Short mmCIF file of N, CA and C in Angstrom, two decimals:
data_model
loop_
_atom_site.label_atom_id
_atom_site.label_comp_id
_atom_site.label_asym_id
_atom_site.label_seq_id
_atom_site.Cartn_x
_atom_site.Cartn_y
_atom_site.Cartn_z
N MET M 1 -7.04 12.12 -11.51
CA MET M 1 -8.09 11.15 -11.68
C MET M 1 -9.39 11.93 -11.92
N GLU M 2 -10.03 11.64 -13.01
CA GLU M 2 -11.27 12.32 -13.38
C GLU M 2 -12.45 11.89 -12.52
N GLN M 3 -12.57 10.57 -12.30
CA GLN M 3 -13.71 10.04 -11.56
C GLN M 3 -13.23 8.96 -10.60
N VAL M 4 -13.42 9.16 -9.30
CA VAL M 4 -13.12 8.13 -8.31
C VAL M 4 -14.34 7.24 -8.19
N LEU M 5 -14.14 5.93 -8.33
CA LEU M 5 -15.24 4.97 -8.24
C LEU M 5 -15.39 4.41 -6.83
N PHE M 6 -14.28 4.13 -6.19
CA PHE M 6 -14.33 3.66 -4.81
C PHE M 6 -12.96 3.81 -4.16
N ILE M 7 -12.97 3.73 -2.84
CA ILE M 7 -11.75 3.84 -2.04
C ILE M 7 -11.72 2.66 -1.08
N GLN M 8 -10.58 2.00 -1.04
CA GLN M 8 -10.40 0.87 -0.13
C GLN M 8 -9.30 1.25 0.86
N THR M 9 -9.39 0.78 2.09
CA THR M 9 -8.38 1.10 3.09
C THR M 9 -7.82 -0.18 3.70
N GLY M 10 -6.59 -0.07 4.17
CA GLY M 10 -5.96 -1.23 4.79
C GLY M 10 -4.84 -0.83 5.71
N MET M 11 -4.35 -1.81 6.45
CA MET M 11 -3.25 -1.61 7.39
C MET M 11 -2.27 -2.77 7.23
N GLY M 12 -0.99 -2.44 7.32
CA GLY M 12 0.04 -3.47 7.24
C GLY M 12 1.11 -3.24 8.29
N ILE M 13 1.68 -4.33 8.78
CA ILE M 13 2.66 -4.26 9.86
C ILE M 13 3.89 -5.08 9.50
N ASP M 14 5.07 -4.53 9.79
CA ASP M 14 6.29 -5.31 9.80
C ASP M 14 6.73 -5.38 11.26
N VAL M 15 6.53 -6.53 11.88
CA VAL M 15 6.81 -6.68 13.31
C VAL M 15 8.31 -6.73 13.57
N HIS M 16 9.06 -7.39 12.69
CA HIS M 16 10.51 -7.49 12.88
C HIS M 16 11.22 -7.12 11.59
N GLY M 17 12.27 -6.33 11.72
CA GLY M 17 13.09 -5.97 10.58
C GLY M 17 13.01 -4.50 10.21
N GLN M 18 11.98 -3.80 10.72
CA GLN M 18 11.81 -2.38 10.46
C GLN M 18 11.83 -2.06 8.97
N ASN M 19 11.10 -2.84 8.19
CA ASN M 19 11.04 -2.67 6.74
C ASN M 19 9.73 -1.97 6.38
N VAL M 20 9.83 -0.68 6.10
CA VAL M 20 8.64 0.13 5.82
C VAL M 20 7.97 -0.31 4.51
N THR M 21 8.74 -0.78 3.54
CA THR M 21 8.15 -1.25 2.28
C THR M 21 7.31 -2.50 2.52
N LYS M 22 7.82 -3.42 3.31
CA LYS M 22 7.06 -4.65 3.62
C LYS M 22 5.74 -4.30 4.30
N ALA M 23 5.77 -3.38 5.25
CA ALA M 23 4.54 -2.97 5.93
C ALA M 23 3.58 -2.29 4.96
N ALA M 24 4.11 -1.48 4.03
CA ALA M 24 3.26 -0.78 3.07
C ALA M 24 2.62 -1.75 2.08
N VAL M 25 3.37 -2.72 1.59
CA VAL M 25 2.80 -3.72 0.67
C VAL M 25 1.70 -4.50 1.39
N ARG M 26 1.91 -4.83 2.63
CA ARG M 26 0.88 -5.54 3.40
C ARG M 26 -0.37 -4.68 3.58
N ALA M 27 -0.19 -3.38 3.76
CA ALA M 27 -1.34 -2.47 3.88
C ALA M 27 -2.13 -2.42 2.58
N VAL M 28 -1.43 -2.34 1.45
CA VAL M 28 -2.10 -2.34 0.15
C VAL M 28 -2.82 -3.66 -0.08
N ASP M 29 -2.15 -4.77 0.21
CA ASP M 29 -2.78 -6.08 0.07
C ASP M 29 -4.04 -6.17 0.93
N ASN M 30 -3.95 -5.68 2.15
CA ASN M 30 -5.09 -5.71 3.05
C ASN M 30 -6.26 -4.90 2.49
N ALA M 31 -5.95 -3.81 1.80
CA ALA M 31 -6.99 -2.96 1.23
C ALA M 31 -7.66 -3.60 0.02
N ILE M 32 -6.91 -4.29 -0.81
CA ILE M 32 -7.48 -4.70 -2.10
C ILE M 32 -7.86 -6.17 -2.22
N TYR M 33 -7.29 -7.05 -1.42
CA TYR M 33 -7.50 -8.47 -1.67
C TYR M 33 -8.70 -9.09 -0.99
N THR M 34 -9.55 -8.28 -0.40
CA THR M 34 -10.80 -8.82 0.15
C THR M 34 -11.99 -8.23 -0.60
N ASN M 35 -11.73 -7.73 -1.82
CA ASN M 35 -12.77 -7.09 -2.62
C ASN M 35 -12.88 -7.75 -3.98
N SER M 36 -14.10 -7.74 -4.50
CA SER M 36 -14.34 -8.18 -5.86
C SER M 36 -15.10 -7.06 -6.56
N MET M 37 -14.71 -6.73 -7.77
CA MET M 37 -15.33 -5.64 -8.51
C MET M 37 -15.83 -6.15 -9.87
N PRO M 38 -16.88 -6.95 -9.87
CA PRO M 38 -17.32 -7.58 -11.11
C PRO M 38 -17.76 -6.61 -12.20
N GLY M 39 -18.22 -5.42 -11.85
CA GLY M 39 -18.69 -4.48 -12.86
C GLY M 39 -17.70 -3.39 -13.24
N ILE M 40 -16.47 -3.50 -12.76
CA ILE M 40 -15.50 -2.41 -12.96
C ILE M 40 -15.21 -2.16 -14.44
N ARG M 41 -15.05 -3.21 -15.23
CA ARG M 41 -14.73 -3.01 -16.65
C ARG M 41 -15.81 -2.20 -17.37
N ASN M 42 -17.06 -2.43 -17.01
CA ASN M 42 -18.16 -1.73 -17.67
C ASN M 42 -18.15 -0.23 -17.40
N THR M 43 -17.52 0.20 -16.31
CA THR M 43 -17.50 1.62 -15.97
C THR M 43 -16.26 2.34 -16.47
N LEU M 44 -15.25 1.60 -16.90
CA LEU M 44 -13.98 2.20 -17.35
C LEU M 44 -14.05 2.61 -18.82
N PRO M 45 -13.33 3.66 -19.20
CA PRO M 45 -13.26 4.02 -20.61
C PRO M 45 -12.79 2.84 -21.46
N ASP M 46 -13.44 2.62 -22.58
CA ASP M 46 -13.15 1.51 -23.50
C ASP M 46 -13.28 0.14 -22.82
N GLN M 47 -13.92 0.10 -21.67
CA GLN M 47 -14.12 -1.13 -20.90
C GLN M 47 -12.82 -1.92 -20.73
N SER M 48 -11.74 -1.18 -20.41
CA SER M 48 -10.42 -1.79 -20.28
C SER M 48 -9.80 -1.44 -18.92
N THR M 49 -9.26 -2.46 -18.23
CA THR M 49 -8.59 -2.20 -16.96
C THR M 49 -7.30 -1.40 -17.15
N GLU M 50 -6.81 -1.34 -18.38
CA GLU M 50 -5.64 -0.51 -18.66
C GLU M 50 -5.96 0.98 -18.49
N ASN M 51 -7.23 1.34 -18.55
CA ASN M 51 -7.65 2.73 -18.37
C ASN M 51 -8.00 3.06 -16.93
N MET M 52 -7.86 2.09 -16.07
CA MET M 52 -8.10 2.31 -14.65
C MET M 52 -6.92 3.07 -14.05
N LYS M 53 -7.21 4.03 -13.18
CA LYS M 53 -6.17 4.75 -12.45
C LYS M 53 -6.31 4.39 -10.98
N VAL M 54 -5.17 4.16 -10.36
CA VAL M 54 -5.14 3.78 -8.96
C VAL M 54 -4.16 4.70 -8.24
N ASN M 55 -4.65 5.41 -7.24
CA ASN M 55 -3.79 6.25 -6.44
C ASN M 55 -3.68 5.64 -5.05
N VAL M 56 -2.46 5.29 -4.66
CA VAL M 56 -2.20 4.69 -3.37
C VAL M 56 -1.65 5.77 -2.45
N LYS M 57 -2.35 6.02 -1.35
CA LYS M 57 -1.88 6.95 -0.33
C LYS M 57 -1.41 6.13 0.86
N LEU M 58 -0.18 6.39 1.29
CA LEU M 58 0.40 5.64 2.40
C LEU M 58 0.77 6.57 3.54
N ALA M 59 0.31 6.25 4.75
CA ALA M 59 0.71 6.96 5.96
C ALA M 59 1.82 6.14 6.59
N VAL M 60 3.04 6.68 6.53
CA VAL M 60 4.25 5.94 6.89
C VAL M 60 4.89 6.60 8.12
N PRO M 61 5.23 5.81 9.17
CA PRO M 61 5.70 6.41 10.41
C PRO M 61 7.13 6.95 10.37
N ARG M 62 8.00 6.33 9.63
CA ARG M 62 9.40 6.77 9.55
C ARG M 62 10.07 6.03 8.40
N ASP M 63 11.31 6.39 8.13
CA ASP M 63 12.10 5.79 7.05
C ASP M 63 11.41 5.92 5.69
N GLN M 64 10.72 7.05 5.47
CA GLN M 64 10.02 7.25 4.20
C GLN M 64 10.98 7.18 3.01
N ASP M 65 12.23 7.57 3.23
CA ASP M 65 13.23 7.50 2.16
C ASP M 65 13.61 6.06 1.82
N GLN M 66 13.25 5.12 2.66
CA GLN M 66 13.53 3.70 2.43
C GLN M 66 12.39 3.00 1.68
N LEU M 67 11.27 3.70 1.49
CA LEU M 67 10.11 3.11 0.85
C LEU M 67 10.37 2.89 -0.64
N ASP M 68 10.19 1.67 -1.10
CA ASP M 68 10.36 1.32 -2.51
C ASP M 68 9.01 1.46 -3.22
N GLN M 69 8.81 2.62 -3.85
CA GLN M 69 7.52 2.88 -4.49
C GLN M 69 7.25 1.95 -5.66
N GLU M 70 8.27 1.49 -6.34
CA GLU M 70 8.07 0.55 -7.44
C GLU M 70 7.52 -0.78 -6.93
N GLU M 71 7.99 -1.21 -5.78
CA GLU M 71 7.46 -2.45 -5.19
C GLU M 71 6.00 -2.27 -4.78
N ILE M 72 5.66 -1.09 -4.29
CA ILE M 72 4.27 -0.79 -3.95
C ILE M 72 3.40 -0.87 -5.21
N LYS M 73 3.86 -0.26 -6.30
CA LYS M 73 3.10 -0.27 -7.55
C LYS M 73 2.88 -1.69 -8.06
N GLN M 74 3.84 -2.58 -7.86
CA GLN M 74 3.71 -3.96 -8.30
C GLN M 74 2.63 -4.72 -7.54
N ALA M 75 2.24 -4.20 -6.36
CA ALA M 75 1.19 -4.86 -5.56
C ALA M 75 -0.20 -4.63 -6.15
N ILE M 76 -0.32 -3.69 -7.08
CA ILE M 76 -1.60 -3.38 -7.73
C ILE M 76 -1.63 -4.10 -9.07
N PRO M 77 -2.57 -5.02 -9.29
CA PRO M 77 -2.53 -5.86 -10.49
C PRO M 77 -2.97 -5.18 -11.79
N TYR M 78 -3.71 -4.06 -11.73
CA TYR M 78 -4.24 -3.45 -12.95
C TYR M 78 -4.10 -1.94 -12.90
N GLY M 79 -4.08 -1.34 -14.07
CA GLY M 79 -4.18 0.11 -14.18
C GLY M 79 -2.87 0.85 -14.06
N LYS M 80 -3.00 2.16 -14.11
CA LYS M 80 -1.87 3.08 -13.96
C LYS M 80 -1.84 3.50 -12.49
N VAL M 81 -0.71 3.24 -11.84
CA VAL M 81 -0.62 3.40 -10.39
C VAL M 81 0.27 4.58 -10.03
N SER M 82 -0.21 5.40 -9.11
CA SER M 82 0.61 6.46 -8.52
C SER M 82 0.65 6.24 -7.01
N VAL M 83 1.69 6.75 -6.37
CA VAL M 83 1.88 6.57 -4.93
C VAL M 83 2.11 7.93 -4.28
N GLU M 84 1.37 8.19 -3.22
CA GLU M 84 1.56 9.38 -2.39
C GLU M 84 1.97 8.91 -1.00
N VAL M 85 2.96 9.57 -0.42
CA VAL M 85 3.42 9.19 0.91
C VAL M 85 3.26 10.38 1.84
N ILE M 86 2.62 10.13 2.98
CA ILE M 86 2.49 11.17 3.99
C ILE M 86 2.99 10.62 5.32
N GLU M 87 3.27 11.52 6.24
CA GLU M 87 3.68 11.10 7.57
C GLU M 87 2.46 10.59 8.32
N GLY M 88 2.62 9.49 9.00
CA GLY M 88 1.50 8.91 9.74
C GLY M 88 1.84 7.50 10.16
N GLY M 89 0.83 6.66 10.29
CA GLY M 89 1.07 5.30 10.74
C GLY M 89 1.58 5.30 12.17
N MET M 90 2.36 4.29 12.50
CA MET M 90 2.88 4.19 13.85
C MET M 90 4.14 3.35 13.89
N ALA M 91 5.08 3.77 14.71
CA ALA M 91 6.23 2.95 15.08
C ALA M 91 6.08 2.72 16.59
N THR M 92 5.95 1.47 16.97
CA THR M 92 5.74 1.15 18.38
C THR M 92 6.55 -0.10 18.73
N THR M 93 6.73 -0.33 19.99
CA THR M 93 7.55 -1.46 20.40
C THR M 93 6.88 -2.80 20.09
N SER M 94 7.71 -3.73 19.65
CA SER M 94 7.24 -5.11 19.47
C SER M 94 7.46 -5.89 20.76
N GLY M 95 8.21 -5.29 21.68
CA GLY M 95 8.48 -5.93 22.96
C GLY M 95 9.75 -6.76 22.98
N ILE M 96 10.35 -6.95 21.78
CA ILE M 96 11.56 -7.77 21.72
C ILE M 96 12.37 -7.43 20.48
N LYS M 97 13.66 -7.43 20.63
CA LYS M 97 14.58 -7.24 19.50
C LYS M 97 15.15 -8.60 19.12
N LEU M 98 14.87 -9.03 17.89
CA LEU M 98 15.36 -10.31 17.41
C LEU M 98 16.36 -10.07 16.28
N GLU M 99 17.61 -10.19 16.60
CA GLU M 99 18.65 -9.92 15.60
C GLU M 99 18.61 -10.93 14.45
N ASP M 100 18.21 -12.18 14.73
CA ASP M 100 18.12 -13.17 13.67
C ASP M 100 16.99 -12.87 12.68
N LYS M 101 16.07 -11.97 13.05
CA LYS M 101 15.00 -11.53 12.15
C LYS M 101 15.36 -10.21 11.47
N GLY M 102 16.58 -9.72 11.71
CA GLY M 102 17.03 -8.48 11.08
C GLY M 102 16.69 -7.22 11.85
N ASP M 103 16.23 -7.37 13.08
CA ASP M 103 15.87 -6.20 13.87
C ASP M 103 17.08 -5.31 14.15
N LYS M 104 16.89 -4.01 13.95
CA LYS M 104 17.88 -3.01 14.33
C LYS M 104 17.55 -2.48 15.72
N ASN M 105 16.28 -2.64 16.12
CA ASN M 105 15.77 -2.21 17.42
C ASN M 105 14.51 -3.04 17.70
N ASP M 106 13.72 -2.62 18.69
CA ASP M 106 12.53 -3.41 19.03
C ASP M 106 11.24 -2.81 18.44
N LEU M 107 11.37 -1.96 17.43
CA LEU M 107 10.18 -1.32 16.86
C LEU M 107 9.51 -2.17 15.79
N MET M 108 8.18 -2.04 15.73
CA MET M 108 7.44 -2.56 14.59
C MET M 108 6.82 -1.36 13.89
N TYR M 109 6.73 -1.45 12.56
CA TYR M 109 6.19 -0.35 11.76
C TYR M 109 4.78 -0.70 11.30
N ILE M 110 3.87 0.24 11.49
CA ILE M 110 2.49 0.08 11.05
C ILE M 110 2.21 1.16 10.01
N VAL M 111 1.76 0.73 8.83
CA VAL M 111 1.47 1.64 7.72
C VAL M 111 -0.02 1.54 7.38
N ASN M 112 -0.65 2.67 7.15
CA ASN M 112 -2.04 2.72 6.71
C ASN M 112 -2.07 3.06 5.24
N ALA M 113 -3.00 2.44 4.51
CA ALA M 113 -3.13 2.67 3.08
C ALA M 113 -4.57 3.07 2.73
N SER M 114 -4.67 3.97 1.78
CA SER M 114 -5.94 4.31 1.14
C SER M 114 -5.72 4.12 -0.35
N VAL M 115 -6.51 3.27 -0.96
CA VAL M 115 -6.34 2.95 -2.38
C VAL M 115 -7.56 3.47 -3.14
N GLU M 116 -7.34 4.52 -3.93
CA GLU M 116 -8.42 5.13 -4.71
C GLU M 116 -8.40 4.54 -6.11
N VAL M 117 -9.56 4.10 -6.56
CA VAL M 117 -9.67 3.49 -7.89
C VAL M 117 -10.67 4.28 -8.71
N GLY M 118 -10.29 4.57 -9.93
CA GLY M 118 -11.18 5.32 -10.82
C GLY M 118 -10.61 5.37 -12.22
N TYR M 119 -10.92 6.46 -12.93
CA TYR M 119 -10.38 6.66 -14.27
C TYR M 119 -10.24 8.14 -14.53
#
């Protein structure tokens, strides 16, 4: 990325089911869906959102091999998206194992996201 314009952060949780992708998508949604960028097109090359680059950094507590990066990319509505995964976030007890919710154990996964936008 040549020029970073802004960075948004978010957190997502999957309380039941231990689905790291679901927690990551929620973290990305949390980062981007409370923002409006009315002047972004004017700052992008050729004033096109297709020239926007988005780098998603995810701090994932476990099951990184289960993370569906394509699903993460689909959570970003514009631009060319890349995904970086690092160890982090948290796996902590939800206090209850609910088999009807798909729980394998009583853990909930918390993922942190940093979404860098630029060109």
